[in-house]
Short mmCIF file of C-alpha atoms in Angstrom, two decimals:
data_model
loop_
_atom_site.label_atom_id
_atom_site.label_comp_id
_atom_site.label_asym_id
_atom_site.label_seq_id
_atom_site.Cartn_x
_atom_site.Cartn_y
_atom_site.Cartn_z
CA MET A 1 99.12 70.69 31.51
CA SER A 2 96.17 73.35 32.64
CA TYR A 3 95.18 74.60 35.63
CA ALA A 4 92.14 72.47 35.51
CA ARG A 5 93.85 69.44 35.17
CA GLN A 6 96.17 70.02 37.73
CA MET A 7 93.63 70.89 39.95
CA LEU A 8 91.34 67.87 39.40
CA ASP A 9 94.37 65.44 40.09
CA SER A 10 95.19 67.01 43.41
CA TYR A 11 91.42 66.76 44.88
CA PRO A 12 90.51 65.33 47.79
CA HIS A 13 87.54 63.00 46.33
CA ASN A 14 85.55 63.82 43.17
CA ALA A 15 82.17 63.25 41.99
CA GLY A 16 83.06 60.75 39.54
CA LEU A 17 83.12 62.72 36.38
CA ASP A 18 85.64 61.89 33.67
CA ALA A 19 88.83 64.06 34.60
CA ASP A 20 89.72 64.22 30.77
CA VAL A 21 86.30 65.34 29.80
CA LEU A 22 85.90 67.96 32.53
CA ALA A 23 88.85 69.51 32.20
CA ALA A 24 88.99 69.59 27.89
CA THR A 25 85.69 71.36 29.34
CA ILE A 26 86.38 73.69 31.65
CA ASP A 27 89.74 74.95 29.60
CA ALA A 28 86.85 75.36 26.67
CA LEU A 29 84.60 77.26 28.51
CA THR A 30 87.39 79.91 29.68
CA ASP A 31 88.83 79.88 26.05
CA CYS A 32 85.28 80.87 24.87
CA ALA A 33 84.77 83.65 27.51
CA GLN A 34 88.40 85.11 26.70
CA ALA A 35 87.56 85.40 22.61
CA CYS A 36 84.42 86.42 23.09
CA THR A 37 85.36 89.59 25.48
CA ALA A 38 88.29 90.21 23.00
CA ASP A 39 86.04 90.03 20.03
CA VAL A 40 83.80 92.54 21.63
CA ASP A 41 86.82 94.32 21.69
CA ALA A 42 87.85 94.29 18.28
CA ASP A 43 84.38 94.89 17.15
CA LEU A 44 84.23 97.67 18.54
CA SER A 45 87.40 98.93 16.68
CA GLU A 46 86.39 97.96 13.45
CA GLN A 47 84.75 100.38 10.43
CA ASP A 48 81.79 98.30 9.62
CA LEU A 49 79.87 98.66 13.09
CA ALA A 50 76.93 98.81 12.76
CA GLU A 51 77.28 95.27 10.65
CA MET A 52 78.92 94.07 14.06
CA VAL A 53 75.94 94.97 16.76
CA ARG A 54 74.41 91.48 16.94
CA CYS A 55 77.84 89.90 17.03
CA ILE A 56 78.70 92.27 19.83
CA ARG A 57 75.49 91.01 21.65
CA LEU A 58 76.01 87.94 20.94
CA CYS A 59 79.75 87.99 22.65
CA LEU A 60 78.88 90.07 25.44
CA ASN A 61 76.33 87.40 26.46
CA CYS A 62 78.28 84.34 25.44
CA ALA A 63 80.98 85.67 27.53
CA ASP A 64 78.90 86.08 30.81
CA VAL A 65 77.15 82.49 30.16
CA CYS A 66 80.50 80.75 29.12
CA THR A 67 82.16 82.10 32.86
CA ALA A 68 79.44 81.11 34.86
CA THR A 69 79.15 77.80 33.18
CA ALA A 70 83.06 77.26 34.26
CA VAL A 71 82.89 78.11 37.98
CA ILE A 72 80.00 75.57 37.80
CA VAL A 73 81.51 72.71 36.26
CA SER A 74 84.71 73.49 38.30
CA ARG A 75 82.76 73.11 41.49
CA GLN A 76 82.58 69.23 40.85
CA ALA A 77 83.17 67.94 44.20
CA GLU A 78 79.75 67.26 45.00
CA TYR A 79 78.35 68.70 41.47
CA ASP A 80 74.53 68.46 40.91
CA ALA A 81 73.06 67.29 38.00
CA ALA A 82 69.79 68.88 38.09
CA VAL A 83 71.53 72.21 38.52
CA ALA A 84 75.20 71.70 36.29
CA ARG A 85 73.31 70.01 32.72
CA PRO A 86 70.82 73.01 32.36
CA GLN A 87 73.21 75.51 32.66
CA LEU A 88 75.46 73.70 29.88
CA GLU A 89 72.53 72.73 27.51
CA ALA A 90 71.82 77.07 28.18
CA CYS A 91 75.94 76.90 27.62
CA VAL A 92 74.88 74.97 24.36
CA ALA A 93 72.18 77.06 22.98
CA ILE A 94 74.54 80.73 22.98
CA CYS A 95 77.66 78.71 22.15
CA LYS A 96 75.92 77.96 18.97
CA SER A 97 74.35 80.78 18.35
CA CYS A 98 77.49 83.00 18.97
CA GLY A 99 80.13 80.63 16.53
CA ASP A 100 76.90 81.43 13.83
CA GLU A 101 77.15 85.24 13.82
CA CYS A 102 81.03 85.21 14.28
CA GLU A 103 80.82 82.48 11.30
CA ARG A 104 79.28 85.38 9.55
CA HIS A 105 82.29 87.74 10.13
CA ALA A 106 85.11 85.10 9.75
CA ARG A 107 85.58 85.79 6.14
CA HIS A 108 86.13 90.08 6.60
CA HIS A 109 87.17 89.90 10.57
CA ARG A 110 90.07 87.61 11.52
CA HIS A 111 89.27 88.08 15.02
CA CYS A 112 85.39 86.50 14.33
CA ARG A 113 87.22 83.56 12.76
CA VAL A 114 89.40 82.77 15.87
CA CYS A 115 86.44 83.63 18.17
CA ALA A 116 83.95 81.09 16.25
CA GLU A 117 86.43 78.51 16.59
CA ALA A 118 86.38 78.98 19.97
CA CYS A 119 82.62 79.00 20.39
CA ARG A 120 82.27 75.83 18.56
CA ARG A 121 85.05 74.07 20.32
CA CYS A 122 83.06 75.27 23.66
CA GLU A 123 80.14 74.03 22.40
CA GLN A 124 81.21 70.83 22.01
CA ALA A 125 83.56 70.53 24.96
CA CYS A 126 79.51 71.43 26.91
CA ARG A 127 77.89 68.72 24.65
CA ASP A 128 80.65 65.87 25.38
CA LEU A 129 80.22 66.93 29.31
CA LEU A 130 76.60 66.40 29.11
CA ASP A 131 77.12 63.17 27.34
CA VAL A 132 79.46 61.51 30.45
CA MET A 133 76.84 63.20 33.40
CA LYS A 134 73.62 61.25 32.81
CA MET B 1 62.07 103.22 41.08
CA SER B 2 64.66 100.43 40.65
CA TYR B 3 67.87 101.71 38.29
CA ALA B 4 66.74 98.71 36.21
CA ARG B 5 62.84 100.35 35.73
CA GLN B 6 64.85 103.48 34.76
CA MET B 7 67.20 102.25 32.37
CA LEU B 8 64.54 100.33 30.57
CA ASP B 9 62.15 102.91 30.38
CA SER B 10 64.90 105.12 28.76
CA TYR B 11 65.60 102.76 26.11
CA PRO B 12 65.30 103.89 22.44
CA HIS B 13 63.01 101.11 21.52
CA ASN B 14 62.79 97.35 23.51
CA ALA B 15 62.20 94.07 22.30
CA GLY B 16 58.32 93.53 23.48
CA LEU B 17 58.90 92.43 26.82
CA ASP B 18 56.68 93.76 29.79
CA ALA B 19 58.78 96.56 31.34
CA ASP B 20 56.86 95.65 34.43
CA VAL B 21 58.05 91.98 34.09
CA LEU B 22 61.56 92.55 33.10
CA ALA B 23 62.68 95.35 35.62
CA ALA B 24 61.23 92.89 38.87
CA THR B 25 62.99 89.95 36.90
CA ILE B 26 66.73 91.97 37.10
CA ASP B 27 66.41 93.06 40.21
CA ALA B 28 65.10 89.28 42.17
CA LEU B 29 67.99 88.61 40.01
CA THR B 30 70.41 90.57 41.53
CA ASP B 31 68.65 90.36 44.52
CA CYS B 32 69.48 86.82 44.66
CA ALA B 33 72.84 86.82 43.91
CA GLN B 34 73.97 89.48 46.28
CA ALA B 35 72.11 87.54 48.93
CA CYS B 36 73.73 83.99 48.55
CA THR B 37 77.21 86.12 48.40
CA ALA B 38 76.36 87.06 51.94
CA ASP B 39 75.41 83.98 53.23
CA VAL B 40 78.09 81.99 51.76
CA ASP B 41 80.32 83.87 53.82
CA ALA B 42 77.85 84.20 56.88
CA ASP B 43 77.91 80.79 56.75
CA LEU B 44 81.39 80.25 56.84
CA SER B 45 81.25 82.36 60.20
CA GLU B 46 78.53 79.55 61.93
CA GLN B 47 79.63 77.18 64.56
CA ASP B 48 78.11 73.96 62.55
CA LEU B 49 80.42 74.79 59.69
CA ALA B 50 80.67 71.14 58.31
CA GLU B 51 76.63 70.94 58.57
CA MET B 52 76.61 74.26 55.99
CA VAL B 53 79.08 73.05 53.31
CA ARG B 54 75.98 71.98 50.98
CA CYS B 55 74.55 75.29 51.40
CA ILE B 56 77.86 76.89 50.77
CA ARG B 57 78.24 74.99 47.37
CA LEU B 58 74.53 75.64 46.07
CA CYS B 59 74.80 79.54 47.06
CA LEU B 60 78.43 80.02 45.51
CA ASN B 61 76.77 78.40 42.26
CA CYS B 62 73.18 80.42 42.92
CA ALA B 63 75.22 83.50 43.00
CA ASP B 64 77.23 83.17 40.04
CA VAL B 65 74.12 82.11 37.45
CA CYS B 66 71.93 84.98 38.55
CA THR B 67 74.54 87.41 38.06
CA ALA B 68 74.75 85.50 34.13
CA THR B 69 71.19 85.24 34.37
CA ALA B 70 70.76 89.12 35.14
CA VAL B 71 73.15 90.43 32.47
CA ILE B 72 71.65 87.98 29.76
CA VAL B 73 67.95 89.52 30.70
CA SER B 74 69.43 92.96 31.17
CA ARG B 75 70.24 93.28 27.21
CA GLN B 76 66.98 93.36 26.05
CA ALA B 77 67.21 95.50 23.22
CA GLU B 78 67.50 92.88 20.83
CA TYR B 79 66.80 90.05 23.33
CA ASP B 80 67.11 86.43 21.64
CA ALA B 81 64.64 83.89 23.62
CA ALA B 82 66.79 81.00 22.21
CA VAL B 83 69.60 81.83 24.31
CA ALA B 84 67.22 83.71 27.27
CA ARG B 85 65.18 80.96 27.85
CA PRO B 86 67.84 78.27 28.66
CA GLN B 87 69.64 80.40 31.00
CA LEU B 88 66.05 81.31 32.72
CA GLU B 89 65.66 77.83 32.97
CA ALA B 90 69.08 76.81 34.27
CA CYS B 91 68.38 79.93 36.89
CA VAL B 92 65.09 78.71 37.86
CA ALA B 93 66.67 74.70 38.39
CA ILE B 94 69.90 76.20 41.24
CA CYS B 95 67.06 78.70 42.85
CA LYS B 96 65.16 75.90 43.30
CA SER B 97 67.46 73.62 44.83
CA CYS B 98 69.51 76.91 46.77
CA GLY B 99 66.07 78.02 48.47
CA ASP B 100 65.12 74.30 49.37
CA GLU B 101 68.45 74.18 50.89
CA CYS B 102 68.48 77.55 52.14
CA GLU B 103 64.92 76.38 54.13
CA ARG B 104 66.61 73.65 56.04
CA HIS B 105 68.99 75.85 57.89
CA ALA B 106 66.09 78.68 58.23
CA ARG B 107 65.15 77.86 61.89
CA HIS B 108 68.77 78.47 63.10
CA HIS B 109 70.37 80.43 61.05
CA ARG B 110 68.76 84.13 59.90
CA HIS B 111 70.68 84.69 56.74
CA CYS B 112 69.81 81.07 55.63
CA ARG B 113 65.82 82.67 56.09
CA VAL B 114 66.17 85.66 54.25
CA CYS B 115 68.58 84.02 51.36
CA ALA B 116 65.75 81.19 51.01
CA GLU B 117 63.43 83.86 50.57
CA ALA B 118 65.48 85.39 47.88
CA CYS B 119 65.77 82.57 45.88
CA ARG B 120 61.80 81.82 46.27
CA ARG B 121 61.04 85.37 44.57
CA CYS B 122 64.14 85.14 42.17
CA GLU B 123 63.19 82.01 40.82
CA GLN B 124 59.32 82.96 40.41
CA ALA B 125 60.59 86.25 39.38
CA CYS B 126 62.19 83.87 36.54
CA ARG B 127 59.17 81.61 35.77
CA ASP B 128 57.17 85.03 35.34
CA LEU B 129 59.49 86.31 32.66
CA LEU B 130 59.59 82.52 31.16
CA ASP B 131 55.83 83.26 30.83
CA VAL B 132 55.80 85.85 28.81
CA MET B 133 58.45 85.21 26.88
CA LYS B 134 56.90 82.67 24.91
CA MET C 1 99.38 79.67 20.78
CA SER C 2 96.72 80.37 24.08
CA TYR C 3 92.92 82.06 22.89
CA ALA C 4 94.35 85.21 24.24
CA ARG C 5 97.12 85.61 22.15
CA GLN C 6 95.77 85.15 18.99
CA MET C 7 92.87 87.31 19.64
CA LEU C 8 95.79 89.45 19.63
CA ASP C 9 97.03 88.94 16.61
CA SER C 10 93.79 89.02 14.85
CA TYR C 11 93.00 93.00 16.16
CA PRO C 12 92.53 95.43 13.49
CA HIS C 13 94.71 97.76 15.84
CA ASN C 14 96.58 97.63 19.62
CA ALA C 15 96.56 100.47 21.92
CA GLY C 16 100.62 99.93 21.76
CA LEU C 17 100.44 97.24 24.80
CA ASP C 18 103.56 94.36 23.90
CA ALA C 19 101.13 91.94 22.95
CA ASP C 20 103.63 88.75 24.71
CA VAL C 21 102.99 90.72 27.91
CA LEU C 22 99.36 91.29 27.98
CA ALA C 23 98.75 87.54 25.94
CA ALA C 24 100.66 86.02 29.07
CA THR C 25 98.93 88.48 32.22
CA ILE C 26 95.36 87.08 30.78
CA ASP C 27 96.32 83.32 30.72
CA ALA C 28 97.56 83.89 34.23
CA LEU C 29 94.63 86.07 35.16
CA THR C 30 91.82 83.15 33.61
CA ASP C 31 94.06 80.93 35.73
CA CYS C 32 94.28 82.02 38.52
CA ALA C 33 91.28 82.63 38.67
CA GLN C 34 90.35 78.75 37.73
CA ALA C 35 92.81 77.46 40.08
CA CYS C 36 91.28 79.69 43.25
CA THR C 37 87.26 78.27 42.45
CA ALA C 38 88.78 74.75 42.32
CA ASP C 39 90.50 75.70 45.59
CA VAL C 40 87.19 76.23 47.49
CA ASP C 41 85.82 73.43 46.02
CA ALA C 42 88.36 71.41 47.29
CA ASP C 43 88.61 72.96 50.23
CA LEU C 44 85.31 72.31 51.50
CA SER C 45 85.52 68.37 50.89
CA GLU C 46 88.67 68.55 53.20
CA GLN C 47 88.28 67.23 57.02
CA ASP C 48 89.99 69.92 58.31
CA LEU C 49 87.32 72.81 57.18
CA ALA C 50 87.65 74.92 59.90
CA GLU C 51 91.14 75.51 59.41
CA MET C 52 90.43 76.10 55.89
CA VAL C 53 88.10 79.14 55.99
CA ARG C 54 90.58 81.95 55.32
CA CYS C 55 92.01 80.13 52.34
CA ILE C 56 88.24 80.04 51.32
CA ARG C 57 87.56 83.82 51.87
CA LEU C 58 90.53 84.47 49.87
CA CYS C 59 89.91 82.20 47.29
CA LEU C 60 86.29 83.51 46.49
CA ASN C 61 88.33 87.08 46.26
CA CYS C 62 90.91 86.34 44.42
CA ALA C 63 88.55 84.30 41.59
CA ASP C 64 86.41 87.56 41.29
CA VAL C 65 89.10 90.47 41.47
CA CYS C 66 91.55 87.78 38.66
CA THR C 67 87.98 87.35 36.39
CA ALA C 68 86.84 91.62 36.36
CA THR C 69 91.17 92.17 35.53
CA ALA C 70 91.23 89.30 33.27
CA VAL C 71 88.55 91.34 30.67
CA ILE C 72 89.27 94.66 31.81
CA VAL C 73 92.90 93.88 30.43
CA SER C 74 91.54 91.60 27.35
CA ARG C 75 89.51 95.11 26.55
CA GLN C 76 92.53 96.58 24.85
CA ALA C 77 92.08 98.02 21.55
CA GLU C 78 91.35 101.46 23.84
CA TYR C 79 92.43 101.16 27.25
CA ASP C 80 92.51 103.58 29.65
CA ALA C 81 95.87 103.36 31.88
CA ALA C 82 93.69 105.42 35.06
CA VAL C 83 91.70 102.57 34.97
CA ALA C 84 93.69 99.49 34.10
CA ARG C 85 96.47 100.24 36.47
CA PRO C 86 94.19 100.59 39.93
CA GLN C 87 92.52 97.33 38.44
CA LEU C 88 95.89 95.48 38.32
CA GLU C 89 97.44 96.60 41.59
CA ALA C 90 94.26 95.42 43.32
CA CYS C 91 94.66 92.24 41.83
CA VAL C 92 98.15 92.24 42.93
CA ALA C 93 96.89 92.98 46.61
CA ILE C 94 94.43 89.97 46.27
CA CYS C 95 97.32 87.50 44.54
CA LYS C 96 99.50 87.81 47.20
CA SER C 97 96.93 87.27 50.19
CA CYS C 98 96.02 84.66 48.64
CA GLY C 99 99.13 82.66 47.66
CA ASP C 100 100.95 83.57 50.49
CA GLU C 101 97.39 81.56 52.47
CA CYS C 102 97.83 78.72 50.46
CA GLU C 103 101.14 78.37 50.65
CA ARG C 104 100.32 77.64 53.96
CA HIS C 105 98.49 74.73 53.45
CA ALA C 106 100.80 73.95 50.73
CA ARG C 107 102.21 70.67 52.58
CA HIS C 108 98.84 68.93 53.48
CA HIS C 109 97.04 69.74 50.23
CA ARG C 110 98.31 69.52 46.84
CA HIS C 111 95.02 71.48 45.63
CA CYS C 112 96.56 74.73 47.66
CA ARG C 113 99.89 74.13 46.52
CA VAL C 114 98.75 73.79 43.16
CA CYS C 115 96.88 77.47 43.61
CA ALA C 116 99.52 79.00 45.12
CA GLU C 117 101.76 78.63 42.39
CA ALA C 118 98.78 79.89 40.31
CA CYS C 119 98.71 83.23 42.33
CA ARG C 120 102.31 83.94 42.57
CA ARG C 121 102.40 83.76 38.59
CA CYS C 122 99.13 85.92 38.78
CA GLU C 123 100.34 88.25 40.95
CA GLN C 124 104.06 88.43 38.88
CA ALA C 125 102.16 88.71 35.55
CA CYS C 126 99.97 91.26 36.86
CA ARG C 127 103.28 93.67 38.00
CA ASP C 128 105.00 92.81 34.66
CA LEU C 129 102.00 94.60 32.81
CA LEU C 130 102.25 97.11 35.17
CA ASP C 131 105.87 97.54 34.19
CA VAL C 132 105.12 97.85 30.39
CA MET C 133 101.57 100.44 31.28
CA LYS C 134 103.44 103.26 32.47
CA MET D 1 65.09 96.90 53.21
CA SER D 2 67.35 95.74 50.24
CA TYR D 3 68.68 92.68 50.58
CA ALA D 4 72.63 93.68 51.62
CA ARG D 5 70.78 95.27 54.32
CA GLN D 6 68.85 92.65 55.92
CA MET D 7 71.47 89.82 55.06
CA LEU D 8 73.96 92.28 57.49
CA ASP D 9 72.07 92.39 60.06
CA SER D 10 71.66 88.74 59.81
CA TYR D 11 75.02 88.03 60.14
CA PRO D 12 76.45 86.22 63.29
CA HIS D 13 79.37 88.13 63.42
CA ASN D 14 80.27 91.62 61.34
CA ALA D 15 84.15 93.12 60.83
CA GLY D 16 83.21 96.26 62.30
CA LEU D 17 82.38 98.23 59.12
CA ASP D 18 79.10 100.40 59.65
CA ALA D 19 76.45 98.40 58.17
CA ASP D 20 74.44 101.40 57.13
CA VAL D 21 77.42 102.67 54.91
CA LEU D 22 78.01 99.22 54.05
CA ALA D 23 74.97 97.74 52.78
CA ALA D 24 74.40 101.42 50.98
CA THR D 25 77.35 100.95 49.24
CA ILE D 26 77.05 97.56 48.47
CA ASP D 27 73.32 98.65 46.51
CA ALA D 28 75.13 101.63 44.99
CA LEU D 29 77.53 98.97 43.15
CA THR D 30 74.89 97.06 41.94
CA ASP D 31 73.11 99.47 40.62
CA CYS D 32 75.78 100.90 38.86
CA ALA D 33 76.84 97.63 37.28
CA GLN D 34 73.41 96.82 36.36
CA ALA D 35 72.69 100.25 34.72
CA CYS D 36 76.46 99.85 32.80
CA THR D 37 75.36 97.02 31.63
CA ALA D 38 71.60 98.07 30.41
CA ASP D 39 73.74 101.45 28.91
CA VAL D 40 76.07 99.02 26.78
CA ASP D 41 72.93 97.81 25.54
CA ALA D 42 70.98 100.92 24.40
CA ASP D 43 74.13 102.54 23.26
CA LEU D 44 74.30 99.94 20.38
CA SER D 45 71.07 101.01 19.79
CA GLU D 46 71.18 103.79 19.16
CA GLN D 47 72.16 105.64 15.19
CA ASP D 48 74.90 107.79 16.75
CA LEU D 49 77.15 104.12 17.60
CA ALA D 50 80.37 105.50 16.43
CA GLU D 51 79.67 108.58 19.14
CA MET D 52 78.96 105.91 21.49
CA VAL D 53 82.26 103.21 21.07
CA ARG D 54 84.22 104.86 24.46
CA CYS D 55 80.93 105.25 26.60
CA ILE D 56 80.83 101.11 25.29
CA ARG D 57 84.04 100.44 26.79
CA LEU D 58 83.70 101.99 29.87
CA CYS D 59 80.32 100.76 30.56
CA LEU D 60 81.65 97.42 29.76
CA ASN D 61 85.00 98.15 32.56
CA CYS D 62 82.65 99.67 34.91
CA ALA D 63 80.10 96.74 35.08
CA ASP D 64 82.64 94.40 35.79
CA VAL D 65 84.57 95.88 38.05
CA CYS D 66 81.86 97.43 40.21
CA THR D 67 80.32 93.57 39.92
CA ALA D 68 83.31 92.00 41.18
CA THR D 69 84.07 95.27 43.51
CA ALA D 70 80.39 94.25 45.33
CA VAL D 71 81.14 90.45 46.03
CA ILE D 72 84.09 91.90 47.74
CA VAL D 73 82.92 93.91 50.24
CA SER D 74 79.45 91.70 50.58
CA ARG D 75 82.14 89.06 51.99
CA GLN D 76 82.79 91.10 55.35
CA ALA D 77 82.44 88.97 57.85
CA GLU D 78 86.43 88.39 58.17
CA TYR D 79 87.15 91.39 55.51
CA ASP D 80 90.76 92.32 54.80
CA ALA D 81 91.34 96.10 54.30
CA ALA D 82 94.69 95.27 52.42
CA VAL D 83 92.19 93.61 49.64
CA ALA D 84 89.52 95.64 49.70
CA ARG D 85 90.77 99.02 50.06
CA PRO D 86 92.59 98.95 46.31
CA GLN D 87 89.79 97.21 44.86
CA LEU D 88 87.19 100.67 45.94
CA GLU D 89 89.89 102.26 45.06
CA ALA D 90 90.04 100.74 41.12
CA CYS D 91 86.30 101.19 41.70
CA VAL D 92 86.56 104.70 42.08
CA ALA D 93 88.81 105.27 39.14
CA ILE D 94 85.72 103.67 36.80
CA CYS D 95 83.22 104.94 38.01
CA LYS D 96 84.71 108.39 37.28
CA SER D 97 85.44 107.88 34.26
CA CYS D 98 82.81 105.87 32.69
CA GLY D 99 80.18 108.71 34.89
CA ASP D 100 82.07 111.74 33.00
CA GLU D 101 81.97 110.16 29.22
CA CYS D 102 78.22 109.17 30.27
CA GLU D 103 77.68 112.65 31.29
CA ARG D 104 79.00 113.61 27.84
CA HIS D 105 75.77 111.94 26.65
CA ALA D 106 73.37 112.82 28.94
CA ARG D 107 72.00 115.77 26.89
CA HIS D 108 71.24 113.39 24.23
CA HIS D 109 70.29 109.98 25.36
CA ARG D 110 68.55 109.75 28.65
CA HIS D 111 69.60 106.06 29.45
CA CYS D 112 73.47 107.89 29.84
CA ARG D 113 71.86 110.37 32.37
CA VAL D 114 70.73 107.85 34.28
CA CYS D 115 73.73 105.70 34.34
CA ALA D 116 75.79 108.76 34.61
CA GLU D 117 73.78 109.88 38.10
CA ALA D 118 74.40 105.62 39.24
CA CYS D 119 78.12 105.86 38.54
CA ARG D 120 77.88 109.27 40.58
CA ARG D 121 76.17 107.82 43.46
CA CYS D 122 78.51 104.53 43.24
CA GLU D 123 81.60 106.52 42.80
CA GLN D 124 80.71 108.48 46.33
CA ALA D 125 79.50 105.81 48.30
CA CYS D 126 82.94 103.73 47.60
CA ARG D 127 84.69 106.87 49.12
CA ASP D 128 82.42 106.71 51.77
CA LEU D 129 83.04 103.08 52.48
CA LEU D 130 87.11 103.66 52.28
CA ASP D 131 86.65 106.54 54.79
CA VAL D 132 85.26 103.73 57.59
CA MET D 133 87.46 101.62 56.29
CA LYS D 134 90.73 103.14 58.00
#
């Protein structure tokens, strides 16, 4: 069980969000942030560096947005949908753009394939949380 | 002249955003992130701590969203409005909520008054950048 | 297999650090950052809030230091021990302080018990990486 | 007057650190983080991209370490030297490495000259705070 899940189970109370969906989203966000950070580092080591600039730029932004979104949704005890929703929507946008770009390089660079998958899962997880957040 | 402005002036090229508006937004975002971080710290030292919990929660979120938004808009050379716009909109939302809450405490706590002002200026700066970003 | 491990396996090359130790450290750092963020949120919901202020302060710092340390060590392709070592040492220091404080509350608050464990594991993981980093 | 200074002046109490030195350090840390983030973005737009990879890697790390250090020292009300000192020392190390590398490119790229200066000022500011922190 992830720490995100263990922490949710140990709260004095929660704001009524489904703990399974919330924990899965937090885990997908931290996974995606880590994958994007590592993908930038791997891209910078590639021979075809000039081809990877757009991927690097998107992964940098995706890592930062996912990290911020992860802490926003982790603070769930009194969460405010007026704040959490737009941040999740911003995260969906960057995960979509970054996943698309990583996929373009997935055949040549295995790290981009792994990162694309992390972006796709994160995008979906954010959408799932938005669905239950109404 | 702030480092944000100096860096913008030294770029090999830019994506066509007005450098004055962009630098002002970056400075307002980093100011607001810092003010919110310090306000949490000050709130935690107050006698009426139980009254300050909502302020602490909003300032924590506002600091993280402003920090992420600052780096997104700082990466302007090839900026992507599809990514930057929703992040700026999320930032407007949290600055509005956080500024409202800080203002409620502004009479009793000078640090909340200073922080409320930083939130208001940041909200407006994000709106200004959205206006020129079309 | 965690994304940290998958990404390490997909790199064009690495800087010679043991991938098992490195992946375990990255995972422990992101777990600890998340647990500390959630513990602050849970602490803020407790009845004995005034008793939890020191725990909140340490968890805030621990989350931020772990997040920074995670990205530093994730960028391992050309890692520089002169930079990574002091950051890992700073992380050991905060994980030790934060773990001690969380442990003081572990009997009363389950979220502090979970967080203390995440801090202990992270402290040890950072020490393990320092050992192989010479 | 910077927000860092205004916030320090508005605190219910402080931990005895000199407010001038502390505010100057916080400002230098946020300036350096911003300059490094922008320098990465500018480097990625340069023709001699392959020459800039080490600069990009160091600026990425420097931005993240400065951001974390800024929040640690901003939380000064009950600051703990056992935590703050090692983080400041890690920050001195990365600012030194990053400043050296940026200086190597200062003649060719004005953004690296501006960033080098931000790193030097931040390194010195962290040393100044360490001096008064005993």
